[in-house]
Amino acid sequence: MDIKAIRSEFPILDQQVNGKPLVYLDSSATSQKPTPVIEAVNSYYRLNNSNVHRGVHTLGTRATDQYEGAREKVRAFVHAQSTEEIIFTRGTTTAINTIAYSYGNANLSDGDEIVLTPMEHHSNIIPWQQVAKTTGATLKYIPLQSDGTITMEDVQATITSNTKIVAMTHVSNVLGTINPIKEVAKIAHDHGAIMVVDGAQAVPHMKVDVQALDCDFYAFSGHKMCAPTGIGVLYGKKALLEEMEPVEFGGEMIDFVDLYDSTWKELPWKFEGGTPIIAGAIGLGAAIDFLNTIGMDNITEHESKLVTYAMQQLATIDGIDIYGPEKRAGLITFNLVDVHPHDTATVLDAEGVAVRAGHHCAQPLMKWLQVTATARASFYLYNTTDDVDRLISALQRAKEFFGDVF
Ligand code: 7TS
């Protein structure tokens, strides 16, 4: 990978923050956007802006072609069978809520079980809690090993004939754990349950093939993969989506409307009520083109090298706790012993290094780790070993700054 050329596509990286060149290590929260994505959104608004799927005028046709063209790019990117299976949403959160409220409420009842893990982001916990309250279903958790992984024995033991839904993150946004989705999906299916995958931290960083995984639903967000905020994707198997009711009703999603009853459009549009996120989808299409040009395998390899280097360098710092397994995605969650992560992140920010501090929308996992918060450095295709070196020296500064507590 020509990292210099890649970095030159991200104008935001070329700036000083607090008098130091910016080191952006918060891509798990949201990624930066390359020029082709910014330009795609810009040129859509300057040249083609119009509503989609209505009327016959030229701008409307162009906007519709671009919007539906983006859907085909997403389909190919995750290797779905058909564009009918690709629903544009506001992000991962909206996608999971759609599954929970539509599929969950219709298919769960008293005595049914929803199986999760304690490493889930809140957006893959709370919708299921809500559905459980409405339907009488119960939540069960696959226990974590001390390194933040799950075992197939525990998966086997937790999923039973009462399990109707298994919902699991592909990659943990805190631990970096990569879960064995294909194997878990097989066990779920053997018990008659469906497999829901939160792919927010996977799709931006690795090749994902929804057919090879054989998951039933797969949710992800555009903004973590170089696309704008406000656009995301719900992939679902056609047979399931066809049976499901929409959760939002109104314009765009209908076939016929009468005074007392209405019918819905076919897939995928029945799930896209209202004027859709046109510019966002076009931006996502441009982001996919950009990522494909670099190659997802190259991105995975680049991040893997960076995270290995970062782990080696962090090991040279005394008094640092690092959470998560050895084999991990491109992020590292840590705490300087006796320093609050917000203080660590504040010192790092003064050094121009952006990391996230907090509970990372994973409070149950924080409880399991027996901490209230952590700091997290997350890597993407534009990060370099220089960025890691800057992180390390900024952490040394933080240690000096809070020296009395060591
Ligand atoms: N699932 C996972 C695994 C995530 O990491 C996130 C966002 C979401 C779901 C929600 O995505 P959204 O686009 O709908 O908000 N994670 C983070 C994070 O780690 N720091 O900020 C947001």
Short mmCIF file of C-alpha atoms and ligand atoms in Angstrom, two decimals:
data_model
loop_
_atom_site.label_atom_id
_atom_site.label_comp_id
_atom_site.label_asym_id
_atom_site.label_seq_id
_atom_site.Cartn_x
_atom_site.Cartn_y
_atom_site.Cartn_z
CA MET A 1 0.00 0.00 0.00
CA ASP A 2 1.28 3.45 -0.91
CA ILE A 3 0.46 5.01 2.42
CA LYS A 4 1.62 8.47 1.38
CA ALA A 5 -0.74 8.44 -1.58
CA ILE A 6 -3.58 7.17 0.61
CA ARG A 7 -3.00 9.87 3.21
CA SER A 8 -3.02 12.55 0.53
CA GLU A 9 -6.63 11.54 -0.22
CA PHE A 10 -7.69 12.52 3.32
CA PRO A 11 -7.44 16.32 3.50
CA ILE A 12 -8.42 16.45 7.19
CA LEU A 13 -5.24 14.61 8.22
CA ASP A 14 -3.06 17.44 6.95
CA GLN A 15 -3.50 19.80 9.88
CA GLN A 16 -2.03 20.78 13.21
CA VAL A 17 -3.97 20.19 16.39
CA ASN A 18 -2.75 22.02 19.48
CA GLY A 19 0.38 22.96 17.58
CA LYS A 20 1.22 19.36 16.62
CA PRO A 21 0.52 17.40 13.41
CA LEU A 22 -2.74 15.52 13.89
CA VAL A 23 -2.55 11.81 14.65
CA TYR A 24 -6.07 10.43 14.27
CA LEU A 25 -6.53 7.18 16.20
CA ASP A 26 -10.30 7.20 16.60
CA SER A 27 -11.52 5.51 13.43
CA SER A 28 -13.58 2.96 15.37
CA ALA A 29 -15.80 5.89 16.42
CA THR A 30 -15.86 7.30 12.90
CA SER A 31 -13.43 7.18 10.00
CA GLN A 32 -12.16 10.16 8.07
CA LYS A 33 -13.46 10.78 4.55
CA PRO A 34 -11.34 10.72 1.39
CA THR A 35 -11.62 13.33 -1.37
CA PRO A 36 -13.50 11.02 -3.81
CA VAL A 37 -16.28 10.62 -1.22
CA ILE A 38 -16.41 14.33 -0.44
CA GLU A 39 -16.47 15.04 -4.19
CA ALA A 40 -19.22 12.48 -4.88
CA VAL A 41 -21.50 14.13 -2.31
CA ASN A 42 -20.49 17.58 -3.50
CA SER A 43 -21.16 16.85 -7.17
CA TYR A 44 -24.46 15.15 -6.40
CA TYR A 45 -25.67 18.34 -4.72
CA ARG A 46 -24.15 20.64 -7.34
CA LEU A 47 -25.32 18.73 -10.43
CA ASN A 48 -27.90 16.04 -9.76
CA ASN A 49 -29.82 16.82 -6.57
CA SER A 50 -33.38 15.58 -6.88
CA ASN A 51 -35.71 13.19 -5.13
CA VAL A 52 -35.62 9.54 -6.19
CA HIS A 53 -38.19 7.05 -7.47
CA ARG A 54 -40.69 9.68 -8.56
CA GLY A 55 -41.39 11.56 -11.74
CA VAL A 56 -39.56 11.35 -14.97
CA HIS A 57 -37.42 14.45 -15.13
CA THR A 58 -33.74 14.12 -15.91
CA LEU A 59 -32.33 15.09 -12.51
CA GLY A 60 -34.71 12.65 -10.83
CA THR A 61 -33.53 9.87 -13.11
CA ARG A 62 -29.88 10.69 -12.44
CA ALA A 63 -30.42 10.76 -8.67
CA THR A 64 -32.35 7.47 -8.80
CA ASP A 65 -29.66 5.82 -10.93
CA GLN A 66 -26.92 6.95 -8.55
CA TYR A 67 -28.87 5.90 -5.46
CA GLU A 68 -29.71 2.46 -6.85
CA GLY A 69 -26.20 2.18 -8.30
CA ALA A 70 -24.85 2.60 -4.75
CA ARG A 71 -27.11 -0.26 -3.61
CA GLU A 72 -25.55 -2.53 -6.22
CA LYS A 73 -22.06 -1.51 -5.04
CA VAL A 74 -23.00 -2.45 -1.47
CA ARG A 75 -24.46 -5.76 -2.66
CA ALA A 76 -21.26 -6.68 -4.44
CA PHE A 77 -19.09 -5.45 -1.54
CA VAL A 78 -20.68 -7.86 0.97
CA HIS A 79 -21.55 -10.45 -1.69
CA ALA A 80 -25.30 -10.51 -1.12
CA GLN A 81 -27.33 -12.47 -3.66
CA SER A 82 -29.56 -9.60 -4.69
CA THR A 83 -30.05 -5.86 -4.21
CA GLU A 84 -33.47 -6.77 -2.76
CA GLU A 85 -31.51 -7.84 0.31
CA ILE A 86 -29.77 -4.48 0.79
CA ILE A 87 -31.76 -1.92 2.77
CA PHE A 88 -30.38 1.54 3.35
CA THR A 89 -30.72 2.69 6.96
CA ARG A 90 -29.33 5.50 9.09
CA GLY A 91 -26.62 3.19 10.46
CA THR A 92 -26.01 0.00 12.42
CA THR A 93 -28.27 1.15 15.26
CA THR A 94 -31.27 1.68 12.97
CA ALA A 95 -30.58 -1.60 11.17
CA ILE A 96 -30.56 -3.64 14.40
CA ASN A 97 -33.64 -1.83 15.70
CA THR A 98 -35.43 -2.69 12.45
CA ILE A 99 -34.66 -6.39 12.90
CA ALA A 100 -35.65 -6.31 16.57
CA TYR A 101 -38.92 -4.45 16.08
CA SER A 102 -39.98 -6.18 12.89
CA TYR A 103 -38.64 -9.73 13.09
CA GLY A 104 -38.29 -9.88 16.88
CA ASN A 105 -41.72 -8.63 17.83
CA ALA A 106 -43.42 -10.86 15.24
CA ASN A 107 -41.53 -14.07 15.98
CA LEU A 108 -40.79 -14.14 19.72
CA SER A 109 -43.01 -15.14 22.60
CA ASP A 110 -42.88 -16.24 26.22
CA GLY A 111 -40.14 -18.81 26.81
CA ASP A 112 -38.13 -17.94 23.71
CA GLU A 113 -34.48 -16.98 24.14
CA ILE A 114 -32.30 -14.33 22.56
CA VAL A 115 -28.59 -15.17 22.85
CA LEU A 116 -26.02 -12.35 23.01
CA THR A 117 -22.48 -11.84 24.32
CA PRO A 118 -21.37 -9.39 27.02
CA MET A 119 -19.05 -7.69 24.50
CA GLU A 120 -21.92 -6.19 22.48
CA HIS A 121 -22.25 -2.49 21.78
CA HIS A 122 -25.37 -1.00 23.41
CA SER A 123 -27.05 -0.96 20.01
CA ASN A 124 -26.94 -4.76 19.94
CA ILE A 125 -28.23 -5.10 23.51
CA ILE A 126 -30.92 -2.54 24.18
CA PRO A 127 -33.17 -3.31 21.17
CA TRP A 128 -33.22 -6.96 22.32
CA GLN A 129 -33.98 -5.94 25.91
CA GLN A 130 -36.92 -3.93 24.61
CA VAL A 131 -38.20 -6.79 22.45
CA ALA A 132 -37.79 -9.18 25.38
CA LYS A 133 -39.92 -6.89 27.57
CA THR A 134 -42.68 -6.78 24.94
CA THR A 135 -42.71 -10.45 23.97
CA GLY A 136 -41.79 -12.25 27.21
CA ALA A 137 -38.61 -13.65 25.67
CA THR A 138 -35.47 -13.84 27.83
CA LEU A 139 -31.89 -12.78 27.18
CA LYS A 140 -28.99 -15.19 27.63
CA TYR A 141 -25.29 -14.39 27.39
CA ILE A 142 -22.44 -16.54 26.10
CA PRO A 143 -19.74 -16.10 28.78
CA LEU A 144 -16.38 -14.50 27.96
CA GLN A 145 -12.99 -16.06 28.54
CA SER A 146 -10.47 -13.99 30.50
CA ASP A 147 -8.95 -12.68 27.24
CA GLY A 148 -12.36 -11.50 25.95
CA THR A 149 -13.05 -14.32 23.50
CA ILE A 150 -15.83 -16.91 23.39
CA THR A 151 -15.44 -20.67 23.06
CA MET A 152 -17.48 -22.92 20.80
CA GLU A 153 -18.23 -25.13 23.84
CA ASP A 154 -19.92 -22.16 25.52
CA VAL A 155 -21.74 -21.28 22.30
CA GLN A 156 -23.04 -24.88 22.13
CA ALA A 157 -24.04 -24.81 25.79
CA THR A 158 -25.86 -21.45 25.60
CA ILE A 159 -27.87 -21.94 22.39
CA THR A 160 -30.79 -24.32 22.99
CA SER A 161 -33.95 -25.39 21.21
CA ASN A 162 -35.63 -22.36 22.88
CA THR A 163 -33.21 -19.97 21.19
CA LYS A 164 -34.86 -18.01 18.39
CA ILE A 165 -32.26 -15.30 17.80
CA VAL A 166 -28.49 -15.19 18.21
CA ALA A 167 -27.17 -11.63 17.91
CA MET A 168 -23.41 -11.09 17.99
CA THR A 169 -20.84 -8.55 16.99
CA HIS A 170 -18.43 -9.64 14.26
CA VAL A 171 -15.62 -7.54 15.79
CA SER A 172 -15.70 -6.02 19.29
CA ASN A 173 -15.28 -2.24 19.31
CA VAL A 174 -13.52 -2.47 22.70
CA LEU A 175 -11.57 -5.73 22.78
CA GLY A 176 -10.88 -6.13 19.07
CA THR A 177 -12.07 -9.75 19.39
CA ILE A 178 -13.00 -11.29 16.03
CA ASN A 179 -15.90 -13.67 16.58
CA PRO A 180 -16.32 -16.97 14.65
CA ILE A 181 -19.59 -15.88 13.02
CA LYS A 182 -19.83 -18.68 10.46
CA GLU A 183 -19.44 -21.38 13.11
CA VAL A 184 -21.90 -19.69 15.49
CA ALA A 185 -24.43 -19.24 12.66
CA LYS A 186 -24.23 -22.97 11.96
CA ILE A 187 -25.03 -23.81 15.59
CA ALA A 188 -27.84 -21.22 15.62
CA HIS A 189 -29.35 -22.76 12.49
CA ASP A 190 -28.99 -26.30 13.87
CA HIS A 191 -31.28 -25.15 16.71
CA GLY A 192 -33.75 -23.37 14.42
CA ALA A 193 -32.57 -19.88 15.43
CA ILE A 194 -31.57 -17.01 13.17
CA MET A 195 -28.16 -15.29 13.24
CA VAL A 196 -27.98 -11.50 13.47
CA VAL A 197 -24.54 -9.93 13.05
CA ASP A 198 -23.41 -6.46 14.10
CA GLY A 199 -20.78 -5.76 11.48
CA ALA A 200 -20.06 -2.12 12.36
CA GLN A 201 -16.39 -2.84 13.16
CA ALA A 202 -15.85 -5.55 10.56
CA VAL A 203 -17.01 -4.33 7.14
CA PRO A 204 -14.68 -1.27 7.13
CA HIS A 205 -11.63 -3.44 7.85
CA MET A 206 -11.98 -6.88 6.27
CA LYS A 207 -13.61 -8.74 3.40
CA VAL A 208 -17.10 -9.74 4.48
CA ASP A 209 -19.14 -12.27 2.53
CA VAL A 210 -22.65 -12.59 3.94
CA GLN A 211 -23.36 -15.74 1.94
CA ALA A 212 -20.18 -17.47 3.14
CA LEU A 213 -21.01 -16.48 6.74
CA ASP A 214 -24.57 -17.71 6.17
CA CYS A 215 -25.90 -15.09 8.57
CA ASP A 216 -29.55 -14.08 8.32
CA PHE A 217 -29.07 -10.38 9.00
CA TYR A 218 -25.93 -8.25 8.92
CA ALA A 219 -25.84 -4.57 9.97
CA PHE A 220 -23.18 -1.91 9.37
CA SER A 221 -22.55 1.84 9.21
CA GLY A 222 -21.17 3.89 6.34
CA HIS A 223 -19.43 6.48 8.49
CA LYS A 224 -16.91 3.96 9.84
CA MET A 225 -15.87 2.98 6.27
CA CYS A 226 -15.00 6.36 4.73
CA ALA A 227 -18.62 7.27 3.86
CA PRO A 228 -20.68 10.14 5.31
CA THR A 229 -22.61 9.91 8.57
CA GLY A 230 -26.31 9.07 8.39
CA ILE A 231 -26.09 6.12 6.01
CA GLY A 232 -25.92 2.45 6.94
CA VAL A 233 -27.00 -0.93 5.70
CA LEU A 234 -29.25 -3.74 6.77
CA TYR A 235 -28.56 -6.92 4.84
CA GLY A 236 -31.21 -9.61 5.27
CA LYS A 237 -31.96 -12.88 3.55
CA LYS A 238 -34.75 -12.29 1.06
CA ALA A 239 -37.02 -15.03 2.40
CA LEU A 240 -36.97 -13.43 5.87
CA LEU A 241 -37.31 -9.83 4.68
CA GLU A 242 -40.27 -10.80 2.51
CA GLU A 243 -42.17 -12.09 5.53
CA MET A 244 -41.39 -9.05 7.66
CA GLU A 245 -43.49 -5.93 8.16
CA PRO A 246 -41.89 -2.51 7.75
CA VAL A 247 -41.31 -0.46 10.91
CA GLU A 248 -41.66 2.96 9.27
CA PHE A 249 -44.75 3.80 7.28
CA GLY A 250 -45.32 6.71 4.92
CA GLY A 251 -44.14 7.92 1.54
CA GLU A 252 -41.90 5.92 -0.81
CA MET A 253 -42.59 2.54 0.80
CA ILE A 254 -46.15 1.95 -0.43
CA ASP A 255 -47.75 0.24 -3.36
CA PHE A 256 -51.41 1.35 -2.94
CA VAL A 257 -52.95 3.50 -0.23
CA ASP A 258 -56.65 3.52 0.49
CA LEU A 259 -58.44 5.37 3.24
CA TYR A 260 -58.46 2.38 5.58
CA ASP A 261 -55.70 0.11 4.36
CA SER A 262 -52.50 0.10 2.30
CA THR A 263 -50.06 -2.28 0.68
CA TRP A 264 -46.28 -2.10 0.51
CA LYS A 265 -43.76 -1.87 -2.27
CA GLU A 266 -41.57 -4.89 -2.93
CA LEU A 267 -38.10 -5.31 -1.42
CA PRO A 268 -35.99 -3.43 -0.54
CA TRP A 269 -38.13 -0.30 -0.73
CA LYS A 270 -40.83 -1.38 1.71
CA PHE A 271 -38.25 -0.78 4.47
CA GLU A 272 -37.23 2.67 3.20
CA GLY A 273 -40.16 4.89 4.20
CA GLY A 274 -39.81 8.61 3.42
CA THR A 275 -37.26 10.40 1.27
CA PRO A 276 -34.18 8.24 1.61
CA ILE A 277 -30.61 9.20 2.49
CA ILE A 278 -29.72 9.90 -1.14
CA ALA A 279 -26.45 11.81 -0.78
CA GLY A 280 -25.32 9.44 1.98
CA ALA A 281 -25.91 6.37 -0.19
CA ILE A 282 -24.04 7.97 -3.09
CA GLY A 283 -21.19 8.79 -0.70
CA LEU A 284 -21.21 5.17 0.49
CA GLY A 285 -20.97 3.98 -3.12
CA ALA A 286 -17.94 6.22 -3.63
CA ALA A 287 -16.39 4.95 -0.39
CA ILE A 288 -16.79 1.35 -1.58
CA ASP A 289 -15.10 2.23 -4.90
CA PHE A 290 -12.27 3.84 -2.93
CA LEU A 291 -11.81 0.86 -0.58
CA ASN A 292 -11.97 -1.57 -3.52
CA THR A 293 -9.23 0.33 -5.33
CA ILE A 294 -6.93 -0.18 -2.35
CA GLY A 295 -8.16 -3.72 -1.71
CA MET A 296 -9.76 -4.95 1.51
CA ASP A 297 -7.10 -7.61 2.04
CA ASN A 298 -4.39 -4.95 1.82
CA ILE A 299 -6.24 -2.85 4.40
CA THR A 300 -6.58 -5.82 6.78
CA GLU A 301 -2.89 -6.62 6.42
CA HIS A 302 -1.84 -3.01 6.93
CA GLU A 303 -3.89 -2.71 10.13
CA SER A 304 -2.64 -6.06 11.38
CA LYS A 305 0.99 -4.93 11.02
CA LEU A 306 0.20 -1.64 12.75
CA VAL A 307 -1.58 -3.26 15.68
CA THR A 308 1.25 -5.77 16.15
CA TYR A 309 3.79 -2.94 16.15
CA ALA A 310 1.64 -0.90 18.54
CA MET A 311 1.27 -3.84 20.96
CA GLN A 312 5.05 -4.29 20.98
CA GLN A 313 5.63 -0.61 21.66
CA LEU A 314 2.94 -0.40 24.35
CA ALA A 315 4.57 -3.35 26.11
CA THR A 316 7.60 -1.11 26.71
CA ILE A 317 5.50 1.24 28.87
CA ASP A 318 5.34 0.37 32.57
CA GLY A 319 1.99 0.57 34.29
CA ILE A 320 -0.36 0.03 31.39
CA ASP A 321 -3.29 -2.39 31.29
CA ILE A 322 -4.26 -3.66 27.85
CA TYR A 323 -7.61 -5.38 27.33
CA GLY A 324 -8.57 -8.04 24.80
CA PRO A 325 -7.07 -11.05 23.06
CA GLU A 326 -3.70 -11.38 21.35
CA LYS A 327 -5.27 -12.02 17.93
CA ARG A 328 -7.25 -8.85 17.43
CA ALA A 329 -8.59 -6.37 14.93
CA GLY A 330 -6.87 -2.99 14.49
CA LEU A 331 -7.66 -1.40 17.82
CA ILE A 332 -6.21 -1.36 21.32
CA THR A 333 -8.10 -0.51 24.47
CA PHE A 334 -5.98 0.34 27.50
CA ASN A 335 -5.61 2.23 30.74
CA LEU A 336 -2.60 3.82 32.33
CA VAL A 337 -2.72 2.44 35.85
CA ASP A 338 -4.23 4.96 38.29
CA VAL A 339 -4.90 7.57 35.59
CA HIS A 340 -8.45 8.22 34.48
CA PRO A 341 -8.71 7.58 30.72
CA HIS A 342 -10.25 11.03 30.20
CA ASP A 343 -7.10 12.53 31.70
CA THR A 344 -4.94 10.31 29.48
CA ALA A 345 -6.91 11.32 26.39
CA THR A 346 -6.67 15.00 27.35
CA VAL A 347 -2.87 14.85 27.57
CA LEU A 348 -2.77 12.92 24.30
CA ASP A 349 -4.96 15.55 22.66
CA ALA A 350 -2.55 18.26 23.79
CA GLU A 351 0.09 16.24 21.90
CA GLY A 352 -2.10 16.18 18.77
CA VAL A 353 -3.10 12.52 19.27
CA ALA A 354 -6.84 11.76 19.08
CA VAL A 355 -8.01 8.67 20.96
CA ARG A 356 -11.39 7.88 22.46
CA ALA A 357 -11.92 7.65 26.20
CA GLY A 358 -15.09 6.47 27.91
CA HIS A 359 -17.26 3.38 28.10
CA HIS A 360 -17.44 3.00 24.30
CA CYS A 361 -21.19 2.29 24.50
CA ALA A 362 -20.36 -1.04 26.10
CA GLN A 363 -21.18 -0.60 29.79
CA PRO A 364 -21.82 -4.33 30.46
CA LEU A 365 -18.36 -5.04 29.05
CA MET A 366 -16.81 -2.30 31.24
CA LYS A 367 -18.41 -4.00 34.25
CA TRP A 368 -16.93 -7.33 33.13
CA LEU A 369 -13.50 -5.67 32.77
CA GLN A 370 -14.03 -4.12 36.23
CA VAL A 371 -13.35 -0.61 34.99
CA THR A 372 -15.63 2.36 34.50
CA ALA A 373 -13.91 3.56 31.34
CA THR A 374 -10.88 3.00 29.13
CA ALA A 375 -8.84 4.75 26.46
CA ARG A 376 -8.84 3.30 22.94
CA ALA A 377 -6.54 3.78 19.96
CA SER A 378 -8.02 2.51 16.71
CA PHE A 379 -6.29 2.24 13.35
CA TYR A 380 -7.36 2.50 9.74
CA LEU A 381 -5.82 2.47 6.30
CA TYR A 382 -4.34 5.98 6.66
CA ASN A 383 -2.42 5.34 9.90
CA THR A 384 1.33 4.76 9.99
CA THR A 385 3.99 3.46 12.35
CA ASP A 386 4.89 7.13 12.91
CA ASP A 387 1.38 7.55 14.32
CA VAL A 388 2.08 4.68 16.72
CA ASP A 389 5.39 6.28 17.75
CA ARG A 390 3.58 9.56 18.42
CA LEU A 391 1.02 7.69 20.55
CA ILE A 392 3.78 6.07 22.57
CA SER A 393 5.66 9.30 23.21
CA ALA A 394 2.40 11.06 24.10
CA LEU A 395 1.65 8.28 26.59
CA GLN A 396 5.12 8.79 28.09
CA ARG A 397 4.20 12.47 28.45
CA ALA A 398 0.96 11.49 30.18
CA LYS A 399 2.93 9.32 32.57
CA GLU A 400 5.31 12.18 33.34
CA PHE A 401 2.37 14.54 33.80
CA PHE A 402 0.61 12.24 36.26
CA GLY A 403 3.93 10.99 37.63
CA ASP A 404 2.96 11.29 41.26
CA VAL A 405 0.33 8.60 40.93
CA PHE A 406 2.83 5.96 39.76
N1 7TS B 1 -21.94 -1.76 16.87
C1 7TS B 1 -20.62 -1.62 17.08
C2 7TS B 1 -19.77 -2.84 17.26
C3 7TS B 1 -20.07 -0.33 17.12
O1 7TS B 1 -18.76 -0.20 17.33
C4 7TS B 1 -20.90 0.79 16.94
C5 7TS B 1 -20.38 2.19 17.05
C6 7TS B 1 -22.27 0.57 16.69
C7 7TS B 1 -22.75 -0.72 16.68
C8 7TS B 1 -23.22 1.68 16.45
O2 7TS B 1 -23.00 2.26 15.22
P1 7TS B 1 -23.83 3.55 14.74
O3 7TS B 1 -23.15 3.96 13.49
O4 7TS B 1 -25.24 3.13 14.55
O5 7TS B 1 -23.68 4.54 15.85
N2 7TS B 1 -19.24 2.28 17.83
C9 7TS B 1 -18.65 3.41 18.29
C10 7TS B 1 -17.45 3.38 19.00
O6 7TS B 1 -16.82 2.37 19.25
N3 7TS B 1 -17.12 4.63 19.33
O7 7TS B 1 -18.04 5.47 18.86
C11 7TS B 1 -19.01 4.71 18.21
#
